[in-house]
XYZ file of C-alpha atoms in Angstrom:
373
model
C 2.631 57.320 -20.746
C 2.845 53.475 -20.300
C 1.023 51.984 -16.995
C 2.726 49.403 -15.149
C 0.782 47.480 -12.138
C 3.271 46.247 -9.623
C 2.157 43.440 -7.046
C 4.743 43.421 -4.022
C 5.657 40.668 -1.648
C 2.409 41.898 0.551
C 0.571 42.252 -2.438
C 0.500 45.787 -2.714
C -0.686 47.189 -6.379
C 0.195 50.422 -7.369
C 0.131 52.042 -10.738
C 3.505 53.639 -12.148
C 4.111 55.778 -15.007
C 7.201 55.521 -17.098
C 8.503 58.600 -18.751
C 10.552 58.857 -22.085
C 11.965 61.447 -24.360
C 10.140 61.947 -27.132
C 11.611 60.308 -30.328
C 10.568 59.954 -33.994
C 11.062 56.024 -33.750
C 8.643 56.271 -30.405
C 10.779 54.482 -27.585
C 14.235 54.840 -26.918
C 16.268 51.400 -26.796
C 16.622 51.685 -22.848
C 14.196 53.832 -20.406
C 14.074 54.135 -16.853
C 11.476 54.562 -14.115
C 11.473 54.963 -10.332
C 9.059 52.795 -8.838
C 8.065 53.816 -5.699
C 6.328 50.983 -3.466
C 4.562 51.603 -0.154
C 7.197 50.830 2.835
C 9.718 53.481 1.672
C 11.091 50.497 -0.886
C 12.315 52.409 -3.526
C 13.341 50.879 -6.992
C 14.627 51.713 -10.338
C 13.546 49.590 -13.273
C 15.448 49.721 -16.405
C 13.830 48.173 -19.523
C 16.045 47.122 -22.254
C 15.777 45.194 -25.658
C 13.302 47.624 -27.538
C 14.207 47.800 -30.909
C 14.213 51.201 -32.468
C 12.791 50.244 -35.669
C 9.876 48.089 -34.570
C 9.846 47.669 -30.697
C 9.212 44.199 -31.221
C 10.378 43.094 -27.623
C 11.112 43.833 -24.077
C 13.554 42.405 -21.816
C 13.369 43.008 -18.146
C 16.373 41.902 -16.536
C 16.308 41.389 -12.920
C 19.912 41.365 -12.559
C 19.572 45.188 -12.815
C 16.863 45.554 -10.564
C 17.901 43.373 -7.675
C 14.326 41.874 -8.019
C 13.182 38.252 -9.212
C 10.778 39.443 -11.825
C 7.731 37.827 -13.446
C 5.831 39.423 -16.308
C 2.829 38.740 -17.777
C 1.706 40.887 -20.938
C -1.442 39.931 -22.382
C -1.612 36.846 -21.230
C 1.998 35.792 -22.471
C 4.065 34.573 -19.719
C 7.905 34.395 -19.842
C 10.579 33.340 -17.378
C 12.797 35.761 -15.928
C 15.234 37.714 -18.089
C 13.637 36.637 -21.569
C 12.239 38.737 -24.127
C 8.791 39.232 -24.234
C 6.537 39.465 -27.220
C 4.384 42.448 -27.741
C 2.334 43.792 -30.349
C 4.539 45.727 -33.267
C 2.892 48.812 -32.057
C 3.639 49.519 -28.217
C 0.980 52.318 -27.462
C 1.017 54.672 -24.754
C -1.826 53.105 -23.017
C -0.374 49.684 -22.926
C -0.422 47.681 -19.318
C 2.145 45.280 -18.084
C 1.858 43.220 -14.991
C 4.927 42.897 -13.212
C 5.370 40.699 -10.099
C 8.318 41.476 -8.038
C 10.270 39.989 -5.232
C 13.589 41.067 -3.564
C 16.484 39.033 -4.479
C 18.075 37.596 -2.800
C 14.618 37.406 -0.769
C 14.538 36.758 2.970
C 13.894 33.317 2.667
C 17.242 32.899 0.816
C 19.154 34.423 3.596
C 17.006 32.210 6.102
C 17.885 29.174 4.322
C 21.999 30.236 4.311
C 21.902 30.606 8.001
C 18.864 27.770 9.053
C 20.680 25.265 7.034
C 24.373 24.827 6.493
C 25.247 27.995 8.341
C 23.871 26.036 11.883
C 26.300 23.079 10.807
C 29.046 25.465 10.440
C 28.365 27.499 13.458
C 28.520 24.343 15.255
C 32.606 24.183 14.849
C 33.124 27.651 14.511
C 31.673 29.011 17.739
C 28.976 31.698 18.574
C 30.564 34.792 16.313
C 29.277 33.831 12.943
C 31.837 35.875 11.085
C 35.147 36.972 10.222
C 38.037 37.396 12.551
C 40.665 39.849 13.275
C 44.281 39.141 13.264
C 47.070 41.931 14.047
C 49.643 40.533 11.569
C 50.740 37.278 10.005
C 52.368 36.169 13.112
C 49.644 36.255 15.529
C 48.283 33.024 16.185
C 45.027 33.826 18.010
C 42.334 31.405 18.062
C 39.320 32.085 16.009
C 37.159 32.522 19.008
C 39.756 35.416 20.182
C 40.246 37.047 16.420
C 36.092 36.950 16.261
C 35.956 38.726 19.455
C 38.494 41.157 18.192
C 36.812 41.956 15.413
C 33.630 42.760 17.420
C 35.485 45.004 19.542
C 36.791 46.776 16.927
C 33.215 47.298 15.731
C 31.947 48.571 19.319
C 35.104 50.665 19.430
C 34.168 52.435 15.741
C 30.447 52.692 17.195
C 31.378 54.494 20.394
C 27.953 54.180 21.643
C 27.255 55.750 25.264
C 25.990 54.168 28.276
C 22.052 54.374 28.304
C 21.933 54.736 24.360
C 19.567 52.541 22.194
C 21.711 50.754 19.465
C 20.243 48.586 16.512
C 21.657 45.507 15.356
C 20.834 45.299 11.764
C 21.002 41.419 10.935
C 21.908 40.564 14.321
C 22.314 36.758 13.679
C 22.460 34.791 17.115
C 23.220 38.010 19.049
C 26.664 37.239 20.343
C 28.175 40.151 19.164
C 24.861 42.217 20.639
C 25.947 40.592 24.242
C 29.269 41.771 24.134
C 28.165 45.633 22.903
C 25.490 45.511 25.722
C 28.628 44.658 28.343
C 31.258 46.664 26.908
C 28.975 50.179 26.365
C 26.183 49.678 28.650
C 23.673 50.003 26.200
C 20.192 48.487 25.208
C 20.399 46.821 21.814
C 17.636 45.947 19.649
C 18.504 43.272 16.822
C 16.687 42.611 13.736
C 17.037 39.517 11.507
C 14.477 37.484 8.491
C 15.553 34.326 10.617
C 12.614 33.313 13.018
C 15.379 30.749 14.131
C 17.785 33.347 14.878
C 15.290 35.132 16.822
C 14.597 32.460 19.009
C 18.310 31.432 19.414
C 19.463 35.186 20.201
C 16.678 35.462 22.634
C 17.433 32.532 24.585
C 21.202 33.355 24.615
C 20.663 36.822 26.031
C 18.185 35.005 28.509
C 20.949 32.566 29.663
C 23.721 35.518 29.801
C 21.225 37.010 32.177
C 20.619 39.987 29.235
C 17.132 39.458 28.326
C 16.153 42.911 29.307
C 19.019 44.784 27.316
C 19.512 42.678 24.528
C 16.238 41.710 22.644
C 15.691 40.633 18.785
C 12.492 40.382 16.560
C 11.969 39.387 12.974
C 12.092 42.746 10.476
C 13.443 43.192 7.088
C 16.109 45.927 6.902
C 15.059 47.005 3.658
C 11.689 47.954 5.649
C 12.073 48.710 9.265
C 9.450 48.976 11.457
C 10.542 51.604 13.530
C 9.519 55.064 13.690
C 11.859 58.077 12.665
C 14.936 59.026 15.046
C 14.195 55.587 17.235
C 17.988 54.924 18.080
C 21.144 56.762 18.724
C 23.259 54.011 16.902
C 23.371 51.423 14.426
C 25.773 48.634 13.241
C 25.639 45.813 10.538
C 28.089 43.349 11.313
C 28.838 41.350 7.923
C 24.819 41.621 6.884
C 24.926 44.007 4.101
C 26.301 41.802 1.700
C 22.785 39.909 1.860
C 20.792 42.897 1.150
C 19.288 43.245 -2.265
C 19.864 46.860 -2.155
C 22.537 48.438 0.140
C 21.330 51.764 -0.588
C 17.957 51.161 0.725
C 19.335 49.700 3.929
C 21.179 52.975 4.255
C 18.269 55.171 3.759
C 16.214 53.303 6.359
C 19.138 53.430 8.778
C 19.634 57.206 8.460
C 15.737 57.251 8.858
C 15.628 55.266 12.361
C 18.917 57.228 13.691
C 18.541 60.384 15.484
C 20.592 63.316 14.361
C 24.098 62.944 15.497
C 23.662 58.862 15.524
C 26.555 56.525 14.599
C 27.009 53.887 12.323
C 28.927 51.238 12.420
C 29.405 48.396 9.308
C 31.682 45.431 8.572
C 31.107 44.034 5.252
C 32.375 41.714 2.798
C 33.185 43.393 -0.435
C 35.132 42.834 -3.753
C 38.087 44.904 -4.889
C 38.563 45.572 -8.280
C 39.997 44.931 -11.064
C 38.115 41.501 -11.028
C 40.159 38.674 -13.300
C 38.033 35.982 -15.189
C 39.181 33.393 -12.702
C 37.824 35.872 -9.536
C 34.604 36.524 -11.577
C 33.981 32.813 -11.133
C 34.493 32.580 -7.872
C 32.704 35.657 -6.947
C 29.575 34.669 -8.896
C 29.804 31.283 -6.982
C 29.851 32.943 -3.795
C 26.796 35.437 -4.518
C 24.666 32.144 -5.788
C 25.477 30.447 -2.914
C 25.534 32.585 -0.146
C 22.043 34.613 -0.736
C 24.165 37.552 -2.213
C 22.843 39.548 -4.787
C 26.580 41.370 -5.476
C 29.331 42.190 -3.332
C 30.124 45.934 -2.820
C 32.863 48.025 -2.980
C 34.709 50.999 -0.992
C 33.407 53.542 -3.620
C 29.951 52.041 -3.556
C 29.977 52.697 0.365
C 31.378 56.182 -0.279
C 28.714 57.188 -2.802
C 25.875 55.419 -0.962
C 26.833 57.045 2.246
C 26.955 60.436 1.010
C 23.749 59.992 -0.808
C 21.639 59.092 2.468
C 22.961 61.878 4.655
C 26.091 60.123 6.078
C 29.176 62.424 7.307
C 32.443 61.987 8.928
C 33.015 59.030 6.781
C 35.969 56.862 7.644
C 36.376 53.731 6.201
C 39.259 51.166 6.220
C 39.986 48.168 3.972
C 40.878 45.504 6.454
C 41.281 42.598 4.071
C 44.759 41.527 4.950
C 43.850 41.295 8.905
C 40.686 39.158 8.185
C 41.465 37.425 5.186
C 42.565 34.184 7.396
C 39.258 33.488 8.169
C 38.119 32.009 5.147
C 40.907 29.258 4.964
C 40.044 28.428 8.780
C 36.595 28.438 7.534
C 37.113 25.807 4.836
C 39.015 23.653 7.285
C 35.961 24.372 9.515
C 33.629 22.744 6.641
C 35.978 20.004 6.179
C 35.182 18.481 9.591
C 31.551 18.817 9.191
C 31.712 17.576 5.378
C 29.387 14.397 6.084
C 26.673 16.852 7.781
C 26.848 19.182 4.677
C 26.196 16.287 2.382
C 23.171 15.183 4.245
C 21.676 18.745 3.630
C 22.848 19.885 -0.003
C 24.482 16.828 -1.001
C 27.800 15.464 -1.902
C 28.869 17.422 -5.059
C 27.587 20.817 -3.478
C 29.134 20.243 0.054
C 32.460 19.828 -1.904
C 32.031 23.085 -3.753
C 30.936 24.894 -0.817
C 34.530 23.953 0.908
C 36.425 24.347 -2.779
C 35.210 27.820 -3.212
C 35.509 29.135 0.665
C 39.139 28.425 0.377
C 39.276 29.849 -3.340
C 37.519 33.061 -2.161
C 40.550 33.341 0.547
C 43.058 33.144 -2.281
C 42.025 35.337 -4.769
C 42.960 39.179 -4.505
C 39.260 40.328 -5.247
C 38.094 38.991 -2.062
C 38.222 42.089 0.384
C 36.816 43.155 3.518
C 35.735 46.867 5.108
C 35.149 48.559 8.147
C 33.641 51.654 7.944
C 32.033 54.067 10.487
C 29.692 57.227 9.931
C 27.658 59.639 11.442
C 23.935 60.613 10.706
C 23.772 64.377 9.901
Protein backbone atom coordinates (compact mmCIF):
# COMPACT_ATOMS: atom_id res chain seq x y z
CA UNK A 1 0.00 0.00 0.00
CA UNK A 2 1.44 3.39 -1.02
CA UNK A 3 0.55 6.08 1.52
CA UNK A 4 -0.28 9.58 0.39
CA UNK A 5 -0.58 12.60 2.64
CA UNK A 6 -3.06 15.14 1.28
CA UNK A 7 -3.30 18.72 2.49
CA UNK A 8 -6.48 20.48 1.35
CA UNK A 9 -7.27 24.16 1.15
CA UNK A 10 -8.25 24.09 4.84
CA UNK A 11 -4.96 22.42 5.75
CA UNK A 12 -6.64 19.09 6.41
CA UNK A 13 -4.20 16.17 6.42
CA UNK A 14 -5.32 12.64 5.77
CA UNK A 15 -3.50 9.42 4.94
CA UNK A 16 -4.85 7.56 1.95
CA UNK A 17 -4.24 4.14 0.46
CA UNK A 18 -3.63 3.43 -3.20
CA UNK A 19 -4.59 -0.10 -4.14
CA UNK A 20 -3.35 -1.79 -7.28
CA UNK A 21 -3.56 -5.29 -8.77
CA UNK A 22 -0.65 -7.63 -8.18
CA UNK A 23 1.52 -7.81 -11.28
CA UNK A 24 4.87 -9.34 -12.02
CA UNK A 25 6.29 -5.92 -12.88
CA UNK A 26 4.97 -4.28 -9.73
CA UNK A 27 2.96 -1.16 -10.45
CA UNK A 28 0.70 -1.06 -13.50
CA UNK A 29 1.17 1.82 -16.00
CA UNK A 30 -1.84 3.59 -14.46
CA UNK A 31 -3.66 3.09 -11.22
CA UNK A 32 -6.48 4.86 -9.43
CA UNK A 33 -7.36 5.71 -5.87
CA UNK A 34 -10.49 7.24 -4.42
CA UNK A 35 -9.43 10.12 -2.23
CA UNK A 36 -11.94 11.13 0.43
CA UNK A 37 -11.35 14.55 1.95
CA UNK A 38 -13.47 15.83 4.87
CA UNK A 39 -16.42 17.95 3.87
CA UNK A 40 -17.79 15.34 1.45
CA UNK A 41 -15.21 16.31 -1.17
CA UNK A 42 -14.50 13.09 -3.02
CA UNK A 43 -11.79 12.97 -5.59
CA UNK A 44 -10.47 10.28 -7.84
CA UNK A 45 -6.76 10.58 -8.42
CA UNK A 46 -5.06 9.00 -11.40
CA UNK A 47 -1.31 8.44 -11.45
CA UNK A 48 0.13 7.91 -14.91
CA UNK A 49 3.54 7.51 -16.52
CA UNK A 50 4.94 4.71 -14.38
CA UNK A 51 7.21 2.58 -16.50
CA UNK A 52 6.36 -1.08 -16.15
CA UNK A 53 10.04 -1.83 -16.66
CA UNK A 54 11.78 0.40 -14.16
CA UNK A 55 9.12 2.66 -12.67
CA UNK A 56 11.40 5.66 -13.00
CA UNK A 57 8.76 8.36 -12.99
CA UNK A 58 5.45 9.26 -11.52
CA UNK A 59 3.18 11.65 -13.40
CA UNK A 60 0.29 13.41 -11.69
CA UNK A 61 -1.89 15.21 -14.21
CA UNK A 62 -4.25 17.74 -12.58
CA UNK A 63 -6.27 18.00 -15.79
CA UNK A 64 -7.52 14.51 -14.97
CA UNK A 65 -8.17 15.43 -11.36
CA UNK A 66 -9.80 18.81 -11.47
CA UNK A 67 -7.23 20.00 -8.95
CA UNK A 68 -4.13 22.14 -9.07
CA UNK A 69 -1.45 19.80 -7.90
CA UNK A 70 1.91 20.45 -6.29
CA UNK A 71 3.85 17.33 -5.43
CA UNK A 72 6.97 16.87 -3.33
CA UNK A 73 8.79 13.54 -3.27
CA UNK A 74 11.75 13.14 -0.95
CA UNK A 75 12.47 16.84 -1.06
CA UNK A 76 12.34 17.11 -4.85
CA UNK A 77 9.77 19.58 -6.18
CA UNK A 78 8.28 19.72 -9.65
CA UNK A 79 5.61 21.91 -11.22
CA UNK A 80 2.16 20.88 -12.27
CA UNK A 81 1.95 17.82 -14.51
CA UNK A 82 5.71 17.41 -14.84
CA UNK A 83 7.32 13.97 -14.40
CA UNK A 84 8.78 13.60 -10.93
CA UNK A 85 11.94 11.54 -10.39
CA UNK A 86 11.61 8.78 -7.84
CA UNK A 87 13.83 5.93 -6.74
CA UNK A 88 14.20 3.13 -9.27
CA UNK A 89 12.58 0.76 -6.82
CA UNK A 90 9.28 2.19 -5.61
CA UNK A 91 8.51 0.30 -2.42
CA UNK A 92 5.12 -0.13 -0.80
CA UNK A 93 5.94 2.24 2.05
CA UNK A 94 7.01 5.16 -0.16
CA UNK A 95 5.29 8.37 0.93
CA UNK A 96 4.27 11.32 -1.23
CA UNK A 97 3.30 14.76 -0.02
CA UNK A 98 0.67 16.23 -2.30
CA UNK A 99 -1.01 19.62 -1.96
CA UNK A 100 -4.34 19.93 -3.74
CA UNK A 101 -6.56 22.86 -4.64
CA UNK A 102 -9.76 23.00 -6.61
CA UNK A 103 -9.39 24.01 -10.25
CA UNK A 104 -10.88 26.43 -10.95
CA UNK A 105 -10.41 27.68 -7.42
CA UNK A 106 -13.11 29.87 -5.89
CA UNK A 107 -10.67 32.77 -6.21
CA UNK A 108 -10.56 32.22 -9.98
CA UNK A 109 -14.34 32.50 -10.23
CA UNK A 110 -14.29 35.59 -8.01
CA UNK A 111 -11.75 37.21 -10.31
CA UNK A 112 -14.04 36.74 -13.31
CA UNK A 113 -17.15 38.21 -11.71
CA UNK A 114 -15.54 40.79 -9.44
CA UNK A 115 -13.33 41.99 -12.30
CA UNK A 116 -14.39 42.29 -15.92
CA UNK A 117 -17.73 40.68 -15.08
CA UNK A 118 -18.73 43.85 -13.22
CA UNK A 119 -17.71 45.97 -16.21
CA UNK A 120 -19.72 43.74 -18.50
CA UNK A 121 -22.70 43.84 -16.16
CA UNK A 122 -22.71 47.63 -16.33
CA UNK A 123 -23.75 47.46 -20.00
CA UNK A 124 -25.64 44.15 -20.03
CA UNK A 125 -28.06 44.71 -17.18
CA UNK A 126 -28.89 43.07 -13.85
CA UNK A 127 -29.30 39.56 -15.32
CA UNK A 128 -25.74 38.30 -15.74
CA UNK A 129 -26.82 35.38 -17.88
CA UNK A 130 -27.99 34.38 -21.34
CA UNK A 131 -31.25 35.52 -22.91
CA UNK A 132 -33.97 33.39 -24.52
CA UNK A 133 -35.52 34.31 -27.88
CA UNK A 134 -38.50 32.38 -29.26
CA UNK A 135 -37.16 32.34 -32.83
CA UNK A 136 -34.98 34.26 -35.27
CA UNK A 137 -37.73 36.83 -35.83
CA UNK A 138 -37.98 37.61 -32.11
CA UNK A 139 -36.50 41.09 -31.63
CA UNK A 140 -36.88 41.20 -27.85
CA UNK A 141 -34.38 43.32 -25.93
CA UNK A 142 -31.67 41.75 -23.80
CA UNK A 143 -33.61 42.68 -20.65
CA UNK A 144 -36.76 40.95 -21.90
CA UNK A 145 -34.86 37.90 -23.18
CA UNK A 146 -32.88 37.40 -19.99
CA UNK A 147 -36.03 37.71 -17.89
CA UNK A 148 -37.66 35.15 -20.19
CA UNK A 149 -34.88 32.65 -19.47
CA UNK A 150 -35.34 33.28 -15.75
CA UNK A 151 -39.05 32.61 -16.18
CA UNK A 152 -38.24 29.32 -17.91
CA UNK A 153 -36.19 28.33 -14.87
CA UNK A 154 -38.98 29.40 -12.52
CA UNK A 155 -41.50 27.35 -14.48
CA UNK A 156 -39.25 24.30 -14.52
CA UNK A 157 -38.50 24.54 -10.81
CA UNK A 158 -42.23 24.70 -10.03
CA UNK A 159 -41.61 25.76 -6.44
CA UNK A 160 -44.68 26.09 -4.24
CA UNK A 161 -45.58 29.06 -2.01
CA UNK A 162 -43.78 29.00 1.31
CA UNK A 163 -41.06 26.62 0.17
CA UNK A 164 -37.34 27.19 0.80
CA UNK A 165 -35.22 27.31 -2.35
CA UNK A 166 -31.44 27.15 -2.73
CA UNK A 167 -29.82 29.31 -5.43
CA UNK A 168 -26.47 27.67 -6.25
CA UNK A 169 -24.18 30.37 -7.60
CA UNK A 170 -26.58 33.27 -7.07
CA UNK A 171 -24.59 36.09 -8.64
CA UNK A 172 -26.00 39.48 -7.68
CA UNK A 173 -29.38 37.96 -6.92
CA UNK A 174 -31.67 39.37 -9.60
CA UNK A 175 -33.09 35.97 -10.69
CA UNK A 176 -33.64 35.11 -7.02
CA UNK A 177 -35.73 38.24 -6.58
CA UNK A 178 -37.84 37.32 -9.60
CA UNK A 179 -38.29 33.80 -8.22
CA UNK A 180 -39.44 35.13 -4.83
CA UNK A 181 -42.01 37.38 -6.44
CA UNK A 182 -43.29 34.80 -8.91
CA UNK A 183 -43.53 31.81 -6.56
CA UNK A 184 -43.84 33.33 -3.09
CA UNK A 185 -40.87 31.36 -1.78
CA UNK A 186 -37.87 32.06 0.42
CA UNK A 187 -34.51 31.89 -1.34
CA UNK A 188 -31.04 31.32 0.07
CA UNK A 189 -28.33 32.18 -2.44
CA UNK A 190 -24.70 31.07 -2.22
CA UNK A 191 -21.66 32.38 -4.06
CA UNK A 192 -17.86 32.37 -3.70
CA UNK A 193 -17.74 36.15 -4.18
CA UNK A 194 -18.03 38.40 -1.13
CA UNK A 195 -18.71 41.27 -3.53
CA UNK A 196 -21.69 39.40 -4.97
CA UNK A 197 -23.00 38.62 -1.48
CA UNK A 198 -22.90 42.32 -0.64
CA UNK A 199 -24.44 43.39 -3.95
CA UNK A 200 -27.20 40.76 -3.84
CA UNK A 201 -28.04 41.62 -0.23
CA UNK A 202 -28.20 45.33 -1.04
CA UNK A 203 -30.37 44.78 -4.13
CA UNK A 204 -32.79 42.55 -2.18
CA UNK A 205 -33.12 45.19 0.52
CA UNK A 206 -33.78 47.89 -2.08
CA UNK A 207 -36.50 45.67 -3.56
CA UNK A 208 -38.09 45.14 -0.15
CA UNK A 209 -37.19 41.44 -0.18
CA UNK A 210 -34.48 41.31 2.47
CA UNK A 211 -36.51 38.88 4.55
CA UNK A 212 -37.29 36.59 1.59
CA UNK A 213 -33.98 36.49 -0.32
CA UNK A 214 -30.76 36.08 1.66
CA UNK A 215 -27.25 35.50 0.40
CA UNK A 216 -24.10 34.05 1.88
CA UNK A 217 -20.55 33.09 1.02
CA UNK A 218 -20.31 29.32 0.52
CA UNK A 219 -18.70 26.70 -1.72
CA UNK A 220 -21.26 24.68 -3.69
CA UNK A 221 -18.96 21.66 -3.46
CA UNK A 222 -19.08 21.73 0.33
CA UNK A 223 -22.37 23.35 1.33
CA UNK A 224 -22.79 24.48 4.97
CA UNK A 225 -26.35 23.21 5.26
CA UNK A 226 -27.82 20.18 7.06
CA UNK A 227 -29.30 17.32 5.07
CA UNK A 228 -32.78 17.96 3.72
CA UNK A 229 -32.66 21.74 4.24
CA UNK A 230 -34.40 22.80 1.02
CA UNK A 231 -37.54 22.04 -0.94
CA UNK A 232 -36.02 22.99 -4.29
CA UNK A 233 -32.76 24.22 -5.81
CA UNK A 234 -31.48 25.72 -9.00
CA UNK A 235 -28.10 26.43 -10.58
CA UNK A 236 -28.38 29.24 -13.09
CA UNK A 237 -25.25 29.28 -15.28
CA UNK A 238 -23.02 28.43 -12.34
CA UNK A 239 -22.31 24.75 -12.96
CA UNK A 240 -19.77 25.36 -15.71
CA UNK A 241 -17.54 27.03 -13.10
CA UNK A 242 -17.59 24.01 -10.78
CA UNK A 243 -14.41 21.90 -10.55
CA UNK A 244 -16.59 18.79 -10.20
CA UNK A 245 -20.22 19.02 -11.34
CA UNK A 246 -20.91 15.56 -9.98
CA UNK A 247 -19.84 16.69 -6.50
CA UNK A 248 -22.17 19.68 -6.68
CA UNK A 249 -25.04 17.41 -7.71
CA UNK A 250 -24.17 15.14 -4.79
CA UNK A 251 -24.34 18.09 -2.42
CA UNK A 252 -27.59 19.28 -4.00
CA UNK A 253 -29.11 15.84 -3.49
CA UNK A 254 -27.96 15.88 0.14
CA UNK A 255 -29.48 19.25 1.02
CA UNK A 256 -32.72 18.67 -0.89
CA UNK A 257 -35.64 16.93 0.78
CA UNK A 258 -37.00 13.80 -0.95
CA UNK A 259 -39.18 14.95 -3.84
CA UNK A 260 -37.34 18.26 -4.08
CA UNK A 261 -37.00 19.67 -7.57
CA UNK A 262 -33.77 20.78 -9.23
CA UNK A 263 -33.46 23.09 -12.25
CA UNK A 264 -30.22 23.82 -14.11
CA UNK A 265 -29.36 26.15 -16.96
CA UNK A 266 -25.80 25.71 -18.14
CA UNK A 267 -23.34 26.41 -20.91
CA UNK A 268 -22.21 23.12 -22.46
CA UNK A 269 -20.26 21.78 -25.41
CA UNK A 270 -21.80 19.81 -28.25
CA UNK A 271 -19.89 17.01 -29.93
CA UNK A 272 -18.13 16.41 -32.24
CA UNK A 273 -15.39 18.92 -31.48
CA UNK A 274 -13.48 20.25 -34.48
CA UNK A 275 -9.87 21.55 -34.16
CA UNK A 276 -11.15 25.13 -34.52
CA UNK A 277 -13.87 24.46 -31.99
CA UNK A 278 -11.33 23.07 -29.54
CA UNK A 279 -9.28 26.28 -29.76
CA UNK A 280 -12.33 28.37 -28.94
CA UNK A 281 -13.56 26.11 -26.14
CA UNK A 282 -10.11 25.99 -24.56
CA UNK A 283 -9.84 29.77 -24.64
CA UNK A 284 -13.25 30.16 -22.99
CA UNK A 285 -12.29 27.71 -20.25
CA UNK A 286 -8.94 29.37 -19.61
CA UNK A 287 -10.36 32.89 -19.39
CA UNK A 288 -13.68 32.33 -17.62
CA UNK A 289 -12.64 30.11 -14.71
CA UNK A 290 -14.02 26.95 -16.29
CA UNK A 291 -12.35 23.55 -15.89
CA UNK A 292 -14.31 21.99 -18.74
CA UNK A 293 -17.64 22.33 -20.44
CA UNK A 294 -20.11 19.57 -19.72
CA UNK A 295 -22.29 17.65 -22.13
CA UNK A 296 -25.88 16.49 -22.06
CA UNK A 297 -24.78 12.89 -21.59
CA UNK A 298 -22.52 13.86 -18.70
CA UNK A 299 -25.47 15.51 -16.98
CA UNK A 300 -27.74 12.55 -17.64
CA UNK A 301 -25.20 10.17 -16.11
CA UNK A 302 -24.32 12.38 -13.14
CA UNK A 303 -27.94 13.07 -12.24
CA UNK A 304 -28.75 9.37 -12.21
CA UNK A 305 -25.62 8.59 -10.19
CA UNK A 306 -26.68 11.08 -7.52
CA UNK A 307 -30.22 9.83 -7.11
CA UNK A 308 -32.18 12.21 -9.33
CA UNK A 309 -35.17 10.88 -11.26
CA UNK A 310 -37.78 12.24 -13.67
CA UNK A 311 -34.98 13.96 -15.55
CA UNK A 312 -36.00 16.20 -18.42
CA UNK A 313 -33.26 17.73 -20.58
CA UNK A 314 -33.69 20.27 -23.35
CA UNK A 315 -31.01 21.60 -25.67
CA UNK A 316 -32.08 25.25 -26.06
CA UNK A 317 -28.95 26.43 -27.85
CA UNK A 318 -30.87 27.81 -30.82
CA UNK A 319 -32.94 30.00 -28.50
CA UNK A 320 -30.04 31.48 -26.54
CA UNK A 321 -26.99 31.54 -28.83
CA UNK A 322 -27.75 35.09 -29.96
CA UNK A 323 -26.60 36.11 -26.48
CA UNK A 324 -22.94 35.67 -27.33
CA UNK A 325 -22.93 38.00 -30.33
CA UNK A 326 -24.82 40.63 -28.34
CA UNK A 327 -22.43 40.06 -25.45
CA UNK A 328 -19.45 40.68 -27.73
CA UNK A 329 -21.08 43.89 -28.91
CA UNK A 330 -21.57 44.91 -25.27
CA UNK A 331 -17.91 44.20 -24.52
CA UNK A 332 -16.93 46.42 -27.45
CA UNK A 333 -18.66 49.38 -25.83
CA UNK A 334 -16.51 49.04 -22.70
CA UNK A 335 -13.31 48.00 -24.45
CA UNK A 336 -11.26 50.79 -22.86
CA UNK A 337 -12.36 49.78 -19.36
CA UNK A 338 -11.55 46.16 -20.09
CA UNK A 339 -8.13 47.16 -21.42
CA UNK A 340 -7.40 49.10 -18.23
CA UNK A 341 -8.24 45.99 -16.22
CA UNK A 342 -6.66 43.16 -18.24
CA UNK A 343 -4.53 44.88 -20.90
CA UNK A 344 -5.21 45.80 -24.52
CA UNK A 345 -4.31 42.40 -25.97
CA UNK A 346 -6.42 40.46 -23.48
CA UNK A 347 -9.38 42.80 -23.90
CA UNK A 348 -9.31 42.38 -27.67
CA UNK A 349 -8.98 38.61 -27.28
CA UNK A 350 -11.97 38.43 -24.91
CA UNK A 351 -14.24 40.17 -27.39
CA UNK A 352 -12.94 38.14 -30.32
CA UNK A 353 -13.40 34.77 -28.67
CA UNK A 354 -16.84 35.53 -27.25
CA UNK A 355 -17.93 36.31 -30.80
CA UNK A 356 -16.35 33.09 -32.09
CA UNK A 357 -17.96 31.15 -29.25
CA UNK A 358 -21.32 32.31 -30.55
CA UNK A 359 -20.63 31.10 -34.08
CA UNK A 360 -19.28 27.55 -33.64
CA UNK A 361 -21.57 24.48 -33.58
CA UNK A 362 -19.75 23.16 -30.50
CA UNK A 363 -21.18 25.95 -28.35
CA UNK A 364 -24.29 24.72 -26.57
CA UNK A 365 -26.74 25.43 -23.79
CA UNK A 366 -28.91 23.08 -21.74
CA UNK A 367 -31.98 23.51 -19.57
CA UNK A 368 -32.91 20.59 -17.36
CA UNK A 369 -35.08 19.64 -14.44
CA UNK A 370 -34.97 16.64 -12.13
CA UNK A 371 -36.43 15.36 -8.87
CA UNK A 372 -34.51 14.16 -5.85
CA UNK A 373 -35.70 10.58 -5.26
